[in-house]
Short mmCIF file of C-alpha atoms and ligand atoms in Angstrom, two decimals:
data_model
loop_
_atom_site.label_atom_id
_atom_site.label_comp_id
_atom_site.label_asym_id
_atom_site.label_seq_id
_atom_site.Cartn_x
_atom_site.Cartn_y
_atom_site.Cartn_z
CA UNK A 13 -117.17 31.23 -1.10
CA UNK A 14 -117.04 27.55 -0.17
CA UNK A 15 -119.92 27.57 1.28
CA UNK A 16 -121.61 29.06 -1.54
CA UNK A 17 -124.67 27.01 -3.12
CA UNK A 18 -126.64 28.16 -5.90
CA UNK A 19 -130.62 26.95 -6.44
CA UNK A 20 -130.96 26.40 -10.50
CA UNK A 21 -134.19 28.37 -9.85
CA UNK A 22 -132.73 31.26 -8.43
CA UNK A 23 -131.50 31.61 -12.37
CA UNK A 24 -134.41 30.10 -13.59
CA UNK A 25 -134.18 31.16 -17.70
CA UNK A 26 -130.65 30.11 -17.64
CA UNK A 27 -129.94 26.67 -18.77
CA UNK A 28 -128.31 23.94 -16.81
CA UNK A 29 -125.48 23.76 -18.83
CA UNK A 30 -125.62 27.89 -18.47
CA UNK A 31 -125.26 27.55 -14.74
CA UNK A 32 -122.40 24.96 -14.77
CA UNK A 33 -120.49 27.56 -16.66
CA UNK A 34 -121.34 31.10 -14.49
CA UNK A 35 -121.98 29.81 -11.13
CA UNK A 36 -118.22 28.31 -10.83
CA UNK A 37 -116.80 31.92 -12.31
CA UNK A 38 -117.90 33.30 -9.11
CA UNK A 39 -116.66 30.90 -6.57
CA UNK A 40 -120.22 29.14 -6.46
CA UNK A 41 -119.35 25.29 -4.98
CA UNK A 42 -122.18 24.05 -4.81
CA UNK A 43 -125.61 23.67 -6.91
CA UNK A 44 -129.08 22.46 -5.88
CA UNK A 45 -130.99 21.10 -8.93
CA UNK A 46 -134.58 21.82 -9.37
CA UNK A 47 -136.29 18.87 -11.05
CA UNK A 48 -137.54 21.38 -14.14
CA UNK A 49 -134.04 22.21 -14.90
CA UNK A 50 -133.22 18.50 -15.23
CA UNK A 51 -136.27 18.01 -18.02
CA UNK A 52 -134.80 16.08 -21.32
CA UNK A 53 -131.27 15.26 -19.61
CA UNK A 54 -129.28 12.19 -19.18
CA UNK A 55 -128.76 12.75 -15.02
CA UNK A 56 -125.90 10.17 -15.00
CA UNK A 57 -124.29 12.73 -17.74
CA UNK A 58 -125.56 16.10 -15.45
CA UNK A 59 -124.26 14.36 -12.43
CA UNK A 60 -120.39 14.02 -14.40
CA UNK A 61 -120.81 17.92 -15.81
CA UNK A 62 -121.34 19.33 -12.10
CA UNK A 63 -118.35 17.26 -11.34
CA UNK A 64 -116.20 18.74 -13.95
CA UNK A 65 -117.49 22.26 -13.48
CA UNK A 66 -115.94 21.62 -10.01
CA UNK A 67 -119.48 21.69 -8.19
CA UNK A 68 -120.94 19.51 -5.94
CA UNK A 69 -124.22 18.27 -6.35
CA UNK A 70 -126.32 19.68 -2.97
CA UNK A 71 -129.74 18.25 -3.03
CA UNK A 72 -132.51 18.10 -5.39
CA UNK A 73 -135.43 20.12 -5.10
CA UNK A 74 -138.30 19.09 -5.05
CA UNK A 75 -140.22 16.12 -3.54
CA UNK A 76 -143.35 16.41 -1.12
CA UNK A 77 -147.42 17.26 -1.65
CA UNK A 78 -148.38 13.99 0.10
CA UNK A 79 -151.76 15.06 1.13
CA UNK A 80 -154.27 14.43 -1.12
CA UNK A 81 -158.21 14.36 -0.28
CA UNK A 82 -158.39 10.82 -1.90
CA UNK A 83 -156.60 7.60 -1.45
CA UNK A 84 -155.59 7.28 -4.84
CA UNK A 85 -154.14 10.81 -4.79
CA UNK A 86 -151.76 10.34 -1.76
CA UNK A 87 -150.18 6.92 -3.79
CA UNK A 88 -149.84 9.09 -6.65
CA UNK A 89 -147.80 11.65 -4.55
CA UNK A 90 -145.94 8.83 -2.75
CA UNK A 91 -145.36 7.49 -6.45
CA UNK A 92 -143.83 10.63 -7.64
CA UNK A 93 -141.33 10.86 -4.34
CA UNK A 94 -140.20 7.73 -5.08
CA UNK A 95 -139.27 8.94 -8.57
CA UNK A 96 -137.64 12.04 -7.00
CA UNK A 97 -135.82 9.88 -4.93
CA UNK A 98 -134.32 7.34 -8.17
CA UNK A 99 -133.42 10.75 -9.51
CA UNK A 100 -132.11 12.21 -7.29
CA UNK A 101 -129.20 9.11 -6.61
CA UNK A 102 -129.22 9.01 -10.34
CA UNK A 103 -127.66 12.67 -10.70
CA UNK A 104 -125.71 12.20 -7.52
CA UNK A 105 -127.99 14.20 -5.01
CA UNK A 106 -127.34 13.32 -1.22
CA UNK A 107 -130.64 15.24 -0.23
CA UNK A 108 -134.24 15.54 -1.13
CA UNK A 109 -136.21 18.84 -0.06
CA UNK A 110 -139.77 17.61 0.71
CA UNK A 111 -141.96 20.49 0.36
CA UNK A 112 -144.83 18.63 2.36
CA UNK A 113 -147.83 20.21 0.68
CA UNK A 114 -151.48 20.35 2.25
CA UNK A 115 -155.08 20.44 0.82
CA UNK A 116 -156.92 23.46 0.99
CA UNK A 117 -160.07 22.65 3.31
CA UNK A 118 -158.53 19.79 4.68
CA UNK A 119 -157.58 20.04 8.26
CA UNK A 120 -154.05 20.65 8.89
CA UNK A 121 -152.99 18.23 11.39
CA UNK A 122 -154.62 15.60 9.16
CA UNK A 123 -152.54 17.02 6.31
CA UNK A 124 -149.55 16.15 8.22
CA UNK A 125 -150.86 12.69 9.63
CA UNK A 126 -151.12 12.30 5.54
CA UNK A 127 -147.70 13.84 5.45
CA UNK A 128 -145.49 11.27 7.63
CA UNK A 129 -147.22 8.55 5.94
CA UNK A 130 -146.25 9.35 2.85
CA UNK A 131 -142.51 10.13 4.29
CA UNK A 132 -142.78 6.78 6.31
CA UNK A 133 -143.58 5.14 2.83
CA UNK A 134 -141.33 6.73 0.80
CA UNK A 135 -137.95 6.23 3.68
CA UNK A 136 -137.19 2.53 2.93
CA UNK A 137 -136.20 3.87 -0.75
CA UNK A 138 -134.50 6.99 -0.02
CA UNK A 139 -132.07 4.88 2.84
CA UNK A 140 -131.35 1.90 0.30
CA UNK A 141 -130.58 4.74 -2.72
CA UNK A 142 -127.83 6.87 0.15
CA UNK A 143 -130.68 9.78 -0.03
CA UNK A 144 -131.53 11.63 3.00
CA UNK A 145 -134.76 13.69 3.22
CA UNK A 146 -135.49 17.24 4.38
CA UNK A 147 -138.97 18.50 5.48
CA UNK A 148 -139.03 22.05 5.03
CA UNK A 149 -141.26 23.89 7.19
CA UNK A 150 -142.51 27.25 5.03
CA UNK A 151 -143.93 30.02 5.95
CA UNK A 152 -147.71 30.11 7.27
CA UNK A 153 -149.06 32.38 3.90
CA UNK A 154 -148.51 28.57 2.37
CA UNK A 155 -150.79 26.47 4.58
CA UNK A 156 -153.55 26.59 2.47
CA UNK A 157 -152.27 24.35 -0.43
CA UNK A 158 -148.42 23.96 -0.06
CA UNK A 159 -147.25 23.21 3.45
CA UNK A 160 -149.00 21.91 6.16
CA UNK A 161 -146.21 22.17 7.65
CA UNK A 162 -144.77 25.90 9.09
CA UNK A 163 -142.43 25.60 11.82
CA UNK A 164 -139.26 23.90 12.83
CA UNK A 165 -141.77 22.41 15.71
CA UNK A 166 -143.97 20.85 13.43
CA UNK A 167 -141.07 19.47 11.55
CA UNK A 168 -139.49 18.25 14.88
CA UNK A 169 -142.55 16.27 15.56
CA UNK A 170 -142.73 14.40 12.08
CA UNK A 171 -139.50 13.20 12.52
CA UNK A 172 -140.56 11.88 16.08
CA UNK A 173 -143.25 10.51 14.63
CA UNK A 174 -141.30 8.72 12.51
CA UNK A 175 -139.38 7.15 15.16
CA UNK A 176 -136.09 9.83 14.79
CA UNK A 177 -134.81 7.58 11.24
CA UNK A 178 -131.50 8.74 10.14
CA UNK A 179 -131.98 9.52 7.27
CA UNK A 180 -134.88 12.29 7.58
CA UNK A 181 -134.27 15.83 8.81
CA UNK A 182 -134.97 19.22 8.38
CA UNK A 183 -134.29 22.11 5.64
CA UNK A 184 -134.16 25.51 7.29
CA UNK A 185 -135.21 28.09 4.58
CA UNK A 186 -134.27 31.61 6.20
CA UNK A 187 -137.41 33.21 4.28
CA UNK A 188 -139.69 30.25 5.77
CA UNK A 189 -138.82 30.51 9.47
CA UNK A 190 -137.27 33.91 10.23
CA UNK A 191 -140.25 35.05 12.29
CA UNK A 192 -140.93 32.12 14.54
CA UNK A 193 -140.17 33.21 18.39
CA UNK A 194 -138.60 29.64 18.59
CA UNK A 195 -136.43 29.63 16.30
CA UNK A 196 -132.71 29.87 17.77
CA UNK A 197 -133.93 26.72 20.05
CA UNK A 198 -135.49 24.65 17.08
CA UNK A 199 -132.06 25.20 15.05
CA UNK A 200 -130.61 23.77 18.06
CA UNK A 201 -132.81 21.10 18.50
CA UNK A 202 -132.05 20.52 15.33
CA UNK A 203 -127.96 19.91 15.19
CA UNK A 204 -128.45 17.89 18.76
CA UNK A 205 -130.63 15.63 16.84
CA UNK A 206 -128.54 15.40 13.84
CA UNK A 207 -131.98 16.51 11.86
CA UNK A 208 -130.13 19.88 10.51
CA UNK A 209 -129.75 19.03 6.51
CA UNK A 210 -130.02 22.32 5.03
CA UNK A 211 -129.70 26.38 4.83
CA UNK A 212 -131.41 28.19 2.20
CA UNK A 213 -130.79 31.58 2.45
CA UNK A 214 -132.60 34.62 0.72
CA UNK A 215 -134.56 37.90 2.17
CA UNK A 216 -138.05 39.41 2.94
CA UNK A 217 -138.72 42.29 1.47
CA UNK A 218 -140.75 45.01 2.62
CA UNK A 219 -143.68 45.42 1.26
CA UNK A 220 -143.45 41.88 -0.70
CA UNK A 221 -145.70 42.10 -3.54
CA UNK A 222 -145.78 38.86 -4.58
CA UNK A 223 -146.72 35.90 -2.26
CA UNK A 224 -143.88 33.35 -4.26
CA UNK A 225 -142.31 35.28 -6.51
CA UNK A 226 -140.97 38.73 -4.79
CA UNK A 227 -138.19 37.44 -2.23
CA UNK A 228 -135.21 39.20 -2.10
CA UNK A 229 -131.35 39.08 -2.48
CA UNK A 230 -129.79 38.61 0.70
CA UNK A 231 -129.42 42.47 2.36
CA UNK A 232 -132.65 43.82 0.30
CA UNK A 233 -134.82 42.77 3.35
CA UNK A 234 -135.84 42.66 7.24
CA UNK A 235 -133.85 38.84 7.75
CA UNK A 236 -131.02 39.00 9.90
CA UNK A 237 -129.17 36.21 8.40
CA UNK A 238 -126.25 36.89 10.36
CA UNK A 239 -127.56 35.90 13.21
CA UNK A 240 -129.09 32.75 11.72
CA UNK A 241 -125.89 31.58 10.55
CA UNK A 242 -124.17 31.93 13.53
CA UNK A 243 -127.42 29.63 15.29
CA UNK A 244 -126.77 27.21 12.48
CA UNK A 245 -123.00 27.14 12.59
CA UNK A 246 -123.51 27.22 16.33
CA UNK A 247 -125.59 23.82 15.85
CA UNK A 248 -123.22 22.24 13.31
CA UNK A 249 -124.14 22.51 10.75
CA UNK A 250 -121.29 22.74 8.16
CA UNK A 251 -122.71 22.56 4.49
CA UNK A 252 -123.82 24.62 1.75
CA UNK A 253 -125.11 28.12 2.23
CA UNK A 254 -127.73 27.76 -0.57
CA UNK A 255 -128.88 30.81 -2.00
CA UNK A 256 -132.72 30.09 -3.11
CA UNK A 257 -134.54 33.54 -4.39
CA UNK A 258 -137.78 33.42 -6.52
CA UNK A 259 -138.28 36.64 -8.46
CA UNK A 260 -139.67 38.40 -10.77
CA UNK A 261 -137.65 40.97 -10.56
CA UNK A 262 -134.34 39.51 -10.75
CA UNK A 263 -135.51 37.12 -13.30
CA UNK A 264 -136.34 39.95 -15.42
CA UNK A 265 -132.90 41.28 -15.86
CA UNK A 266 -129.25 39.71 -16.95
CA UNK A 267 -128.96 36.85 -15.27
CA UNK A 268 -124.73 37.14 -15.26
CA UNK A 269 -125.13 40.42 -13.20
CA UNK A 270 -127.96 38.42 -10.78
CA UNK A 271 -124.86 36.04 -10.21
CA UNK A 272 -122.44 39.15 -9.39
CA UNK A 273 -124.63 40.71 -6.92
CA UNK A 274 -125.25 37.04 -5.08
CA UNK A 275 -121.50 36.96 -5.29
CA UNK A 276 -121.21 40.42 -3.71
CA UNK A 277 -123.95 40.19 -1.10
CA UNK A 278 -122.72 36.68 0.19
CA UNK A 279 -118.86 37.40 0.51
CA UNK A 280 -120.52 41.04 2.23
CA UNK A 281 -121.79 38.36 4.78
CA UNK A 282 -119.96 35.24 5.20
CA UNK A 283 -116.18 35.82 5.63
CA UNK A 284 -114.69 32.55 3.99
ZN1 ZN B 305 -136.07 26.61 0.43
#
């Protein structure tokens, strides 16, 4: 389980200070913190609690939505990454996920034109805090009004845009990218560039019922995450396994036997 991260929105009605007390009784090592879970805290104080619930602190989640149809719109979005970004160093997050966004109507390749200039504005801050940044491509049925943004490729060629800065890779969310034909190559790409920042892990399920809020505990779906892992341990990669699952379903129930069956279907497929 050392690889084991846990997304506070995979247990969304828990607490924070909930999580820092079950996610460590099941081995969990690491936690990504979703901005909403952070609402009405001191981070300097959250940032010493994950440290003595013997966590680390994985990324926070979430910056992005720099398109906008109006000027005034895309400073507001580059306003609130640079907040993300002072938070994120405040509660002692190495990473940003950068959910990229898009307008509907809007064309997409302008939507990401809008997108690396509001990553190319927002870099300066996130290198002089220590924070790196992590597009994260998702899955087509988002283009509309989330991400402009759907494959590895696309994500590849922001980055290039950007002139390769150290600081800026990619998030690969298993539920995102497990259908693009490229994908084993783009991991690759990936760790060769030194671009590979994160692994969010979850499953597809079949049928999904919900467009966001219906994914699926890792082995309830069509993913084959074991093959995934071994293309991102193949390119390097050697961090956090976060487990990131939106549902209804789950969120329905006990949250304490949520955490034992992530426990159970994680050690069923990492061997650590
Ligand atoms: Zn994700």
């Amino acid at each position: 389980m050392r690889r084991l991260c846990v997304h506070t929105i995979t247990t969304k009605p828990l607490p924070l200070e909930e999580c820092l007390v079950e996610f460590p009784k099941r081995g969990v090592t690491g936690i990504t913190l979703w901005r909403q879970a952070l609402e009405g805290r001191d981070p300097a104080a959250v940032r010493l609690q994950v440290a003595d619930a013997g966590m680390e602190v994985v990324s926070l989640c979430r910056g992005g939505f720099f398109p906008a149809a109006t000027a005034d719109g895309r400073r507001s979005a580059v306003e609130d990454n640079l907040r993300a970004i002072e938070l994120a160093h405040a509660v002692g997050a190495p990473l940003v996920v950068l959910v990229c966004g898009a307008v509907p109507g809007q064309p997409l390749a302008e939507s990401r034109r809008q997108i690396a200039e509001g990553i190319g504005a927002v870099l300066p801050a996130a290198d002089a805090a220590g924070v790196r940044l992590a597009i994260e491509p998702l899955h087509p049925m988002y283009a509309d009004d989330r991400s402009a943004v759907s494959t590895m490729r696309q994500a590849h060629e922001i980055c290039d845009a950007l002139g390769s800065p150290v600081g800026l890779g990619i998030a690969v969310d298993a539920y995102h990218v497990w259908w693009d034909p490229e994908l084993e190559e783009q991991i690759a790409l990936a760790g060769r560039k030194g671009r590979l920042h994160a692994f969010h892990i979850c499953d597809w399920r079949t049928p999904t019922t919900d467009l966001l809020n219906d994914r699926g505990l890792m082995g309830e779906g069509c993913i084959n995450l074991r093959e995934m892992s071994r293309w991102v341990d193949a390119a390097g990669f050697t961090g956090h396994r976060e487990v990131e699952i939106f549902s209804d379903r789950w969120w329905a129930g006990d949250q304490r036997a949520f955490l034992d069956a992530i426990a159970a279907s994680y050690a069923q497929l990492y061997h650590e």
